[in-house]
PDB file of C-alpha atoms in Angstrom:
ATOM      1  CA  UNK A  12      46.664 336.575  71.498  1.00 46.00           C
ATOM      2  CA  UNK A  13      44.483 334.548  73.125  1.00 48.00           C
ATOM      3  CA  UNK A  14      44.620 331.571  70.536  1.00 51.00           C
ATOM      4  CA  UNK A  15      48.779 331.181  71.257  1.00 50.00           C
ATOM      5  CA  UNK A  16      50.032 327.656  71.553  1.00 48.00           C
ATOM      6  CA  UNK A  17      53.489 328.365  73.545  1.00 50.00           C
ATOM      7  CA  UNK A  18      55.736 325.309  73.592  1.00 46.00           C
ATOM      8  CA  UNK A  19      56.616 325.304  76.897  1.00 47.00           C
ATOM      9  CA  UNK A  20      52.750 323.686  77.101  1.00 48.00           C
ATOM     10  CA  UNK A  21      53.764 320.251  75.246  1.00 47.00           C
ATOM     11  CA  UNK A  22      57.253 320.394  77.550  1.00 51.00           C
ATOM     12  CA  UNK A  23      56.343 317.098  80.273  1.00 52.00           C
ATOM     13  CA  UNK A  24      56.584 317.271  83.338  1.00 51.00           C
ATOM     14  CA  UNK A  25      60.063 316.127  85.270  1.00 52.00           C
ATOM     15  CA  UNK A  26      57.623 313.627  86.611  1.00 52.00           C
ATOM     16  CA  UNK A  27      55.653 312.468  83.627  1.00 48.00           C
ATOM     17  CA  UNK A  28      56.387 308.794  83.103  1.00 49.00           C
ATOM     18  CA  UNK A  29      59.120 308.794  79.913  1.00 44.00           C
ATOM     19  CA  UNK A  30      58.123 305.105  78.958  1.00 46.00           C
ATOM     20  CA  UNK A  31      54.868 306.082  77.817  1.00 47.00           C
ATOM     21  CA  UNK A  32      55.962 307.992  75.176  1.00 46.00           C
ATOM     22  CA  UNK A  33      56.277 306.483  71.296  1.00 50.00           C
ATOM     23  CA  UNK A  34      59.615 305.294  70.661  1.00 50.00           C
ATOM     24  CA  UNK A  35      61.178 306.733  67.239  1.00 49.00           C
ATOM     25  CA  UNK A  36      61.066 304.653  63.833  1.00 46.00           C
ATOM     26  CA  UNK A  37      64.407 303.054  63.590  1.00 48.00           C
ATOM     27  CA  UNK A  38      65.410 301.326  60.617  1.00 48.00           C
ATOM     28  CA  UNK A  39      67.205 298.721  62.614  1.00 45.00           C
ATOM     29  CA  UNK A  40      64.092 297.121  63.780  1.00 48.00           C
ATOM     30  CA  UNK A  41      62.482 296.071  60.506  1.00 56.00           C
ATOM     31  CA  UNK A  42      62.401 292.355  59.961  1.00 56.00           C
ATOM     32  CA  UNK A  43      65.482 292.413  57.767  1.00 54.00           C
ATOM     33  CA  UNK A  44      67.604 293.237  60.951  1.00 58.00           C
ATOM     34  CA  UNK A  45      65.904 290.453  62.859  1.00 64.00           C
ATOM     35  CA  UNK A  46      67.388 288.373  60.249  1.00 58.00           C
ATOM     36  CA  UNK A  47      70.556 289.427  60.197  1.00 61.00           C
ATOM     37  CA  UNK A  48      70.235 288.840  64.379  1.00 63.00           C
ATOM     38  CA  UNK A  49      69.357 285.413  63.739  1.00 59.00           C
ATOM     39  CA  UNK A  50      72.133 284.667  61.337  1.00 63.00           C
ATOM     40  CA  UNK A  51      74.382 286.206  63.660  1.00 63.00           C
ATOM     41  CA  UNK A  52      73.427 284.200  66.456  1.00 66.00           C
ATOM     42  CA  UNK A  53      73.703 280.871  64.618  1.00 62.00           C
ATOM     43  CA  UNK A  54      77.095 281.275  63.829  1.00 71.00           C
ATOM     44  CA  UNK A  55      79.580 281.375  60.380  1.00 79.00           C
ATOM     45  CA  UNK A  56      77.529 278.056  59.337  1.00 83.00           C
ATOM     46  CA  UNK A  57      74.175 280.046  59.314  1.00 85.00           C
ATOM     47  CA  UNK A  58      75.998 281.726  56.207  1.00 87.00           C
ATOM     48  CA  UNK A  59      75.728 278.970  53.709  1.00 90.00           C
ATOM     49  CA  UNK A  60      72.115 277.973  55.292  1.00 90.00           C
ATOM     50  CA  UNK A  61      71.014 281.873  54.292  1.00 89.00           C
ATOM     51  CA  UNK A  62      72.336 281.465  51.258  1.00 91.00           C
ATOM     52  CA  UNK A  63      70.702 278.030  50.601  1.00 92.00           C
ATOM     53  CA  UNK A  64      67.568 279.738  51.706  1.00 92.00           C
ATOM     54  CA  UNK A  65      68.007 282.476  49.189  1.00 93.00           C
ATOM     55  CA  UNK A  66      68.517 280.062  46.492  1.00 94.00           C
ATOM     56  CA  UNK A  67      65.419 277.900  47.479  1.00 94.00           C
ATOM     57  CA  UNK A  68      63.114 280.768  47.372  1.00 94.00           C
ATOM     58  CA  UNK A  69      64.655 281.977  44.057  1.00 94.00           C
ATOM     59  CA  UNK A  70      64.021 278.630  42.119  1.00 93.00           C
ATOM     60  CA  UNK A  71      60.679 278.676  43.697  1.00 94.00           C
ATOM     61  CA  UNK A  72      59.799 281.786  42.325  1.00 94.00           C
ATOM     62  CA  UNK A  73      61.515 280.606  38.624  1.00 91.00           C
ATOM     63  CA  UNK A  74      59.416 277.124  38.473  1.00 91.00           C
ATOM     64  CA  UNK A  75      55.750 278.790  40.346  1.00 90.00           C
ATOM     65  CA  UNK A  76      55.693 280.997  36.979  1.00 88.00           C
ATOM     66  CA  UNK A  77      56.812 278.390  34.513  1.00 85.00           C
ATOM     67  CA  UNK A  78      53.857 275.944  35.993  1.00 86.00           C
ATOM     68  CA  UNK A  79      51.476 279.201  36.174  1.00 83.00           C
ATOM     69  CA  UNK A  80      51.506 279.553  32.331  1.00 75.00           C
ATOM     70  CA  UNK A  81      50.558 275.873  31.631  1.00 72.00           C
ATOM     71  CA  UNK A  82      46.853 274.656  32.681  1.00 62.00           C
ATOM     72  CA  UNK A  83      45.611 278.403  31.275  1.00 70.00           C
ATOM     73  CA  UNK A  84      46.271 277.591  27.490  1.00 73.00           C
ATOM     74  CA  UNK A  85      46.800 273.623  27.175  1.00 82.00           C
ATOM     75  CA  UNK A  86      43.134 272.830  27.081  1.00 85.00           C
ATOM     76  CA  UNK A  87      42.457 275.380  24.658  1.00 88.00           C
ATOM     77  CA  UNK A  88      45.607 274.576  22.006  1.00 89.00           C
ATOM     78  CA  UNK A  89      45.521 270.381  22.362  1.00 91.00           C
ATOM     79  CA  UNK A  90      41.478 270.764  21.619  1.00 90.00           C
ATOM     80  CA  UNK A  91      42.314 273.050  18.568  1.00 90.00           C
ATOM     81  CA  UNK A  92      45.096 270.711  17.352  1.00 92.00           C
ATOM     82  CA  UNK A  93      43.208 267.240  17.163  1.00 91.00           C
ATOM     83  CA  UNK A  94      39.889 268.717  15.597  1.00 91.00           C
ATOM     84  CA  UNK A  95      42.109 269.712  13.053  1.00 91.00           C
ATOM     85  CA  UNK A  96      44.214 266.726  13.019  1.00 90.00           C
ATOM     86  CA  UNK A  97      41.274 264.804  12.141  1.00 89.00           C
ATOM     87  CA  UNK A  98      40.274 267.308   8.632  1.00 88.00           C
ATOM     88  CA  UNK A  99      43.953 268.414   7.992  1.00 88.00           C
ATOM     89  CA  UNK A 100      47.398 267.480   9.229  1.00 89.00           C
ATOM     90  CA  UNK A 101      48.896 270.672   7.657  1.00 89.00           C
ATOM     91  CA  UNK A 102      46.400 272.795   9.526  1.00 91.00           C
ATOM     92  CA  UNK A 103      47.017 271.095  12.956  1.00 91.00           C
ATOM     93  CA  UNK A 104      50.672 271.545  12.638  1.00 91.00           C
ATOM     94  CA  UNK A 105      50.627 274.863  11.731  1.00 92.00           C
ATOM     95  CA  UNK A 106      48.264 275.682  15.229  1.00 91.00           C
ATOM     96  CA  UNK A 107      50.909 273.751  17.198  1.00 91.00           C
ATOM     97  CA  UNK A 108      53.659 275.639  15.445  1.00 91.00           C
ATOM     98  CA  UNK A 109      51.973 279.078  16.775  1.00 90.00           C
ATOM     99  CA  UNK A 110      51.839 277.774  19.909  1.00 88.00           C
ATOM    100  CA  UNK A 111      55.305 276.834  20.018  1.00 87.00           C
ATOM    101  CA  UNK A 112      56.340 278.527  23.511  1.00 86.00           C
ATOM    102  CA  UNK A 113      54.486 276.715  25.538  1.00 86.00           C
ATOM    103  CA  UNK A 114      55.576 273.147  26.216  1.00 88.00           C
ATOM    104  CA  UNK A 115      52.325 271.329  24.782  1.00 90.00           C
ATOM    105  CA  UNK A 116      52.701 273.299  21.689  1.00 90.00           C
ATOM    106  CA  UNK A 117      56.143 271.977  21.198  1.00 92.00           C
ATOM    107  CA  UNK A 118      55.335 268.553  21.997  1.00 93.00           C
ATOM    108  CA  UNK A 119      52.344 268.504  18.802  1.00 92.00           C
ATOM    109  CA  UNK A 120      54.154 269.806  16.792  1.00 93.00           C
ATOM    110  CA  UNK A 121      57.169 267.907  16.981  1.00 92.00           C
ATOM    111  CA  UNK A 122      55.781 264.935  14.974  1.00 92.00           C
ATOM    112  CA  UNK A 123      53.186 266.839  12.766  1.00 91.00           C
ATOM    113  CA  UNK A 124      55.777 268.676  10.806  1.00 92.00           C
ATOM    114  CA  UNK A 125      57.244 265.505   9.536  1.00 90.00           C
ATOM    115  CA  UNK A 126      56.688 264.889   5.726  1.00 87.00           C
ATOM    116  CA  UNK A 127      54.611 261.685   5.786  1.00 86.00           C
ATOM    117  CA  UNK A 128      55.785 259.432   8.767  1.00 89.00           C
ATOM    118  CA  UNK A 129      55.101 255.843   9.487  1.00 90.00           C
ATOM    119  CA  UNK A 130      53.099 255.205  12.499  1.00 89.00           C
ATOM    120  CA  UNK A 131      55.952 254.299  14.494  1.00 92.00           C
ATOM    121  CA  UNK A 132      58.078 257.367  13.348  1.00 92.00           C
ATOM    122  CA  UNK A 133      55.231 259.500  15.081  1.00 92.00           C
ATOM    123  CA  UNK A 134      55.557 257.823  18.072  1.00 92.00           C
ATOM    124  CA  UNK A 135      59.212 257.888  18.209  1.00 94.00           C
ATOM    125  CA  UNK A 136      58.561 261.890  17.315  1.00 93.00           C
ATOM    126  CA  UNK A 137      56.259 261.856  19.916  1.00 93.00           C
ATOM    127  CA  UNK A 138      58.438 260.272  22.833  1.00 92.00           C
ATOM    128  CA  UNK A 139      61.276 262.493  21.929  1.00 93.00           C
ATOM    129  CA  UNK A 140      59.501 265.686  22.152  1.00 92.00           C
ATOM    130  CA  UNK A 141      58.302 264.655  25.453  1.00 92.00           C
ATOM    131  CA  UNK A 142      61.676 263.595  26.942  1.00 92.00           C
ATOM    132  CA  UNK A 143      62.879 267.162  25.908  1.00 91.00           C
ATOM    133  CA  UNK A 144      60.025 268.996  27.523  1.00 90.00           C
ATOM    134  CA  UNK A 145      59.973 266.526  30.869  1.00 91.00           C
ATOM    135  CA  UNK A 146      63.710 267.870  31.282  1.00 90.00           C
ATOM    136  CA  UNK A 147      62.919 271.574  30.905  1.00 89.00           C
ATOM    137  CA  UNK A 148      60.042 270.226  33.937  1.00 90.00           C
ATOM    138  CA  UNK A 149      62.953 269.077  36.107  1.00 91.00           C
ATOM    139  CA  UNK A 150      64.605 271.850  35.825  1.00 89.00           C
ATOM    140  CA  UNK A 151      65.446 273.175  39.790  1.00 90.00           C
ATOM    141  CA  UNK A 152      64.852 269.537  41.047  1.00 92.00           C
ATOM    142  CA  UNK A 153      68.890 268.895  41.427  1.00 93.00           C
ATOM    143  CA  UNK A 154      69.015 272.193  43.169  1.00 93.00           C
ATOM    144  CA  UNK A 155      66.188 271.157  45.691  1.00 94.00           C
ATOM    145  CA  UNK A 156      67.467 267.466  46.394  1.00 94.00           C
ATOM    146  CA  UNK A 157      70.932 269.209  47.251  1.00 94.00           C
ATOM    147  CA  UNK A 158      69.752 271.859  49.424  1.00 94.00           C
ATOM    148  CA  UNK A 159      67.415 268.939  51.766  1.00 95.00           C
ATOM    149  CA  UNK A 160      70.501 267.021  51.798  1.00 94.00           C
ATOM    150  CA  UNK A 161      72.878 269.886  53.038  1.00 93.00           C
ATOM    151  CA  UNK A 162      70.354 271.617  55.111  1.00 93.00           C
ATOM    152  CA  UNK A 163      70.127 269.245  58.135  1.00 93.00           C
ATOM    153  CA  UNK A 164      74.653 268.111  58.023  1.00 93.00           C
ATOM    154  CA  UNK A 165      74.656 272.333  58.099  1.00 91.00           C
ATOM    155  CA  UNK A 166      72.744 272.299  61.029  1.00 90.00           C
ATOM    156  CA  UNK A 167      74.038 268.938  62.795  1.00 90.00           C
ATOM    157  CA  UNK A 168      77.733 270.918  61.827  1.00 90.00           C
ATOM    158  CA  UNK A 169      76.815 274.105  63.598  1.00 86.00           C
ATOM    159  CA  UNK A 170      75.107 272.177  66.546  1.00 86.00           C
ATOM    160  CA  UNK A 171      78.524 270.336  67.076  1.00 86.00           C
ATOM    161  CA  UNK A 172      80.606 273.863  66.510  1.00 84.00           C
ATOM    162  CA  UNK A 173      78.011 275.658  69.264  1.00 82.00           C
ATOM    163  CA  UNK A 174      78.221 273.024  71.822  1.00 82.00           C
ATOM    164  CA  UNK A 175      82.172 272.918  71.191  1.00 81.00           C
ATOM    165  CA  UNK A 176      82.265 276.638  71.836  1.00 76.00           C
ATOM    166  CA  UNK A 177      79.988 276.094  75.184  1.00 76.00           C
ATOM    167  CA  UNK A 178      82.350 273.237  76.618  1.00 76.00           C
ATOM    168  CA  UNK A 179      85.501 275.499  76.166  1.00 75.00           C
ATOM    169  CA  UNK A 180      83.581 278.419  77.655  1.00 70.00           C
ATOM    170  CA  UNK A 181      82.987 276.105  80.679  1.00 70.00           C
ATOM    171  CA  UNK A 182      86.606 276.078  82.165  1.00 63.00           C
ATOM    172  CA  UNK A 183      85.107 273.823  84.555  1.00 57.00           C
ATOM    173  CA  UNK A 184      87.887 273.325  87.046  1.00 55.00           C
ATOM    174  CA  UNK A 185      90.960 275.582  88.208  1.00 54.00           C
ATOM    175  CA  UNK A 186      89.384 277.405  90.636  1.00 53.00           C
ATOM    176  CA  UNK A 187      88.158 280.091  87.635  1.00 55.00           C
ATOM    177  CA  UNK A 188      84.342 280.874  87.606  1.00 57.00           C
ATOM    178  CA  UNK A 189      82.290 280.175  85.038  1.00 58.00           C
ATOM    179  CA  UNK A 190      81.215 282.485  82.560  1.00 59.00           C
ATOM    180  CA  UNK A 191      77.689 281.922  82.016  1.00 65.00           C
ATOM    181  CA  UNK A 192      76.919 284.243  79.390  1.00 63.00           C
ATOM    182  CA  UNK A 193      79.276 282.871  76.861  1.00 63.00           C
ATOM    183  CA  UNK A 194      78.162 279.352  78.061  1.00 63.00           C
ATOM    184  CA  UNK A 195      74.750 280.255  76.975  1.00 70.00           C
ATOM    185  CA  UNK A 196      75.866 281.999  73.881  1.00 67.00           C
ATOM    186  CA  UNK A 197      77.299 278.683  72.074  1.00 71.00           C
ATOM    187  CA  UNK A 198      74.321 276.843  72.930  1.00 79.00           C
ATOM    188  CA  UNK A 199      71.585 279.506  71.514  1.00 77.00           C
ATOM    189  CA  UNK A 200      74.119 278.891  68.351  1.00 78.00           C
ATOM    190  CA  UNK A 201      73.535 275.306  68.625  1.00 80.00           C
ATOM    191  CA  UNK A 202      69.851 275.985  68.668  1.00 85.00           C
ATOM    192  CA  UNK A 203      69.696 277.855  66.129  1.00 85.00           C
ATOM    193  CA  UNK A 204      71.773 276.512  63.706  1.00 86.00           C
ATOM    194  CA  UNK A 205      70.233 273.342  64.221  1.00 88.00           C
ATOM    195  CA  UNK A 206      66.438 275.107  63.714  1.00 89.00           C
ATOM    196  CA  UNK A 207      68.190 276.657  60.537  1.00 89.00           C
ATOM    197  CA  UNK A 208      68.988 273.522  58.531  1.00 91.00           C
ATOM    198  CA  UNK A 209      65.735 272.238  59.629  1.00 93.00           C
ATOM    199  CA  UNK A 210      63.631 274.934  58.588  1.00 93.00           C
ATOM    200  CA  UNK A 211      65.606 275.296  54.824  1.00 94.00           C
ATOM    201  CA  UNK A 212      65.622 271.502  54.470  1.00 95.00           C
ATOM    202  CA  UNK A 213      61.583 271.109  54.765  1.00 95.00           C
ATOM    203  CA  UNK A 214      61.202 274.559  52.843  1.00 95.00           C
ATOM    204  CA  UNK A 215      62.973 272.878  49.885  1.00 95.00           C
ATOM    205  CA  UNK A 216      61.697 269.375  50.334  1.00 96.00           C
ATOM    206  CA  UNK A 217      57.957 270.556  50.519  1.00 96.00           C
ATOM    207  CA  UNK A 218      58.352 272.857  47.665  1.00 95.00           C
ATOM    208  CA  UNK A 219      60.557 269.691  45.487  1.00 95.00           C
ATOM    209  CA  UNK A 220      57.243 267.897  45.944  1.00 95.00           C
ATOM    210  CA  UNK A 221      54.584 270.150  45.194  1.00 94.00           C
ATOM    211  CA  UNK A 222      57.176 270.434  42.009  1.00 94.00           C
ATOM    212  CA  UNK A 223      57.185 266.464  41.147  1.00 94.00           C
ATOM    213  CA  UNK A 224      53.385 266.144  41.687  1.00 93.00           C
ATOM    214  CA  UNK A 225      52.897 268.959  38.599  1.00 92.00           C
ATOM    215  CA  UNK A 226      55.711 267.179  36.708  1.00 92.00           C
ATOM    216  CA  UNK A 227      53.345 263.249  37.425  1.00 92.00           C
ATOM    217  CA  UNK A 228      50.269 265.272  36.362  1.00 91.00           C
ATOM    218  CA  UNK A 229      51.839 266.954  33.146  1.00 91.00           C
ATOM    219  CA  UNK A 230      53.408 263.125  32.171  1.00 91.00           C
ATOM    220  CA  UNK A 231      50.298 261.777  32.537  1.00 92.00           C
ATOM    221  CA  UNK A 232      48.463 264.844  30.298  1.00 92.00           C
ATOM    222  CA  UNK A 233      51.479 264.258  27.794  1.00 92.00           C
ATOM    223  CA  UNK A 234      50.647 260.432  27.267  1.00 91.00           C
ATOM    224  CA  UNK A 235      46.955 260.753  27.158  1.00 92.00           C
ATOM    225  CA  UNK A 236      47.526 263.791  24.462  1.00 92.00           C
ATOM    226  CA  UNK A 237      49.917 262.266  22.570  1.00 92.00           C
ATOM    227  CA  UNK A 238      47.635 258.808  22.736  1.00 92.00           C
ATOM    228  CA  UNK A 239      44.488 261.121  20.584  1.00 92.00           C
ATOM    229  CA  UNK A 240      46.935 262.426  18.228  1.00 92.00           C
ATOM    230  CA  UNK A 241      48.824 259.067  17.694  1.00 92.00           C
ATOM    231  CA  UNK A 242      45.087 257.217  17.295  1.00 92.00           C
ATOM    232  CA  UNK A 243      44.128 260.195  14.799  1.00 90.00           C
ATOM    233  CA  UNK A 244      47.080 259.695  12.904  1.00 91.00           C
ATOM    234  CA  UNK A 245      47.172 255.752  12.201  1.00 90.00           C
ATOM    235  CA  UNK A 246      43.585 256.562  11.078  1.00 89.00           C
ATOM    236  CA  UNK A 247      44.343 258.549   8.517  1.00 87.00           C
ATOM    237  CA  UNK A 248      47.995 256.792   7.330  1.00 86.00           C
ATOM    238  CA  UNK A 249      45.545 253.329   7.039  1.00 86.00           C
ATOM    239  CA  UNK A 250      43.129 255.138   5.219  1.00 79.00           C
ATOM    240  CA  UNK A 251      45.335 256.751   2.769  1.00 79.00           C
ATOM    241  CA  UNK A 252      47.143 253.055   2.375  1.00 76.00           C
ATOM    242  CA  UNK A 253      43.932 251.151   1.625  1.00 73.00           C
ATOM    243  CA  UNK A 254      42.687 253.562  -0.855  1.00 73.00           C
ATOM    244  CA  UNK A 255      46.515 253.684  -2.506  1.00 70.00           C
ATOM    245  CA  UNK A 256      46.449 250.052  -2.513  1.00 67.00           C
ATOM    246  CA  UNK A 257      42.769 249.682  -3.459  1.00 64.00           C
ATOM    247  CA  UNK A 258      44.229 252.207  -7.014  1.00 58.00           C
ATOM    248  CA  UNK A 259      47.327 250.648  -7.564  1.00 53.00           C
ATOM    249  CA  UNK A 260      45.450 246.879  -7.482  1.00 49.00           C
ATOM    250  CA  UNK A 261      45.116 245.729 -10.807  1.00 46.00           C
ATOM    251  CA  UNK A 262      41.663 244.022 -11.862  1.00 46.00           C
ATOM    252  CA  UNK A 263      42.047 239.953 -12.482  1.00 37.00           C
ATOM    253  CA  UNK A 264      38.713 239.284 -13.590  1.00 45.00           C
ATOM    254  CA  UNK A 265      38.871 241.745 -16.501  1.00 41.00           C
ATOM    255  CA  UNK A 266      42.109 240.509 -17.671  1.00 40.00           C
ATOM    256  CA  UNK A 267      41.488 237.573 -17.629  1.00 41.00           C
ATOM    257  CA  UNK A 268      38.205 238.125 -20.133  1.00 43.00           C
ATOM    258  CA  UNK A 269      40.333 240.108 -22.595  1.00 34.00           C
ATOM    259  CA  UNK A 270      43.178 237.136 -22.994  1.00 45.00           C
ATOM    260  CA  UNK A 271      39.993 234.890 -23.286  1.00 47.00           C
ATOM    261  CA  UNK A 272      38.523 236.778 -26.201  1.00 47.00           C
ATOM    262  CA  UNK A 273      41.870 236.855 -27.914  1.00 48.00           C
ATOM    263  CA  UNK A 274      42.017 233.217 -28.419  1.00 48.00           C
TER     264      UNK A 274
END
């Protein structure tokens, strides 16, 4: 037929040039063995860096979605909660109570569902709640302090361990020659342990702050939130004491009339 493809057609030539051909998808050249390269070439300390790295990204991950859930609903539920402070207290608490996951639901309602406090009980209720939610904040920030203050003495450890493994490579002396390879070998591991620490330790400290400057913005949202409430609340505690004391006054001038008439 005249429409045959025969194989031997796609066969090269003995002289075609073999390095222009496509070299076959290997799995071993995906960025996870590059990785693994680089961790072998840093040496055993590059083990505990990897694994600080690991940890790093994990808490990152943990803390980016706790902080993605706040600024969408706060606005919403702490405007809800003080229009209805200022009509009902019973109707405000039960809004905060419904938002109750979130951390500026907790922190409402946490004086509103007391039975009648003094002004200074709601405050105290007020500091509390926001002590308890500023820890759930810093949650992860122990983790991130530790791993910028191992990161780099990991590094400086395998730089010393690399340039150890270089000098006794050396043999300088003896009349033996000197293996250059393996002299080169422990100070790449020096390099790159040292680049290691380096890189984990400003991963962590740059995410740690990004971290504490939510955790200053969300104190300073706290205070001014809890401020309105606190304000709305000593209005309404006055109020209800003046008119209870303006009741429970007794009236002089009349009484005084009455034992008058008597005599």
């Amino acid at each position: 037929m005249g429409d045959e493809v025969h194989l031997s057609s796609f066969i090269p030539h003995p002289c075609f040039p073999y390095s222009l051909l496509p070299t076959p998808y290997s799995p071993l050249s995906t960025p996870m063995s590059t990785v693994f390269d680089l961790v072998a070439e840093g040496g055993p300390v590059m083990v505990p860096l990897a694994g600080l790295s690991i940890a790093t990204i994990a808490c990152a991950i943990e803390r980016s979605i706790f902080w993605f859930q706040l600024p969408r609903s706060e606005d919403r539920i702490v405007h809800d909660v003080l229009e209805a402070a200022h009509y009902d207290l019973a109707q405000a608490a039960d809004m905060a109570h419904r938002a109750h996951r979130f951390a500026i639901g907790r922190y409402l309602f946490a004086p509103l569902r007391l039975s009648h406090p003094t002004p200074d009980t709601f405050h105290l209720a007020l500091e509390n709640a926001a002590e308890k939610e500023f820890i759930r904040m810093h949650r992860g920030d122990k983790l991130l302090e530790s791993v910028v203050g191992l990161a780099p003495l990991l590094g400086l450890l395998g730089t010393v361990t690399g340039l150890i493994t270089t000098f006794n490579n050396l043999k300088i002396g003896g009349g033996v020659a000197i293996d250059t390879a393996k002299a080169t070998a422990g100070i790449g591991e020096a390099l790159t342990a040292t680049a290691g620490g380096m890189l984990v330790a400003i991963l962590a400290l740059v995410i740690l702050r990004i971290f504490l400057s939510f955790q200053t913005q969300q104190r300073d949202y706290f205070s001014t939130v809890g401020g309105d409430l606190e304000l709305v609340y000593r209005q309404l505690w006055y109020d209800s004491q003046h008119r209870s004391n303006k009741h429970a006054t007794p009236n002089w001038d009349n009484s005084a009339s009455l034992q008058a008439s008597d005599h």
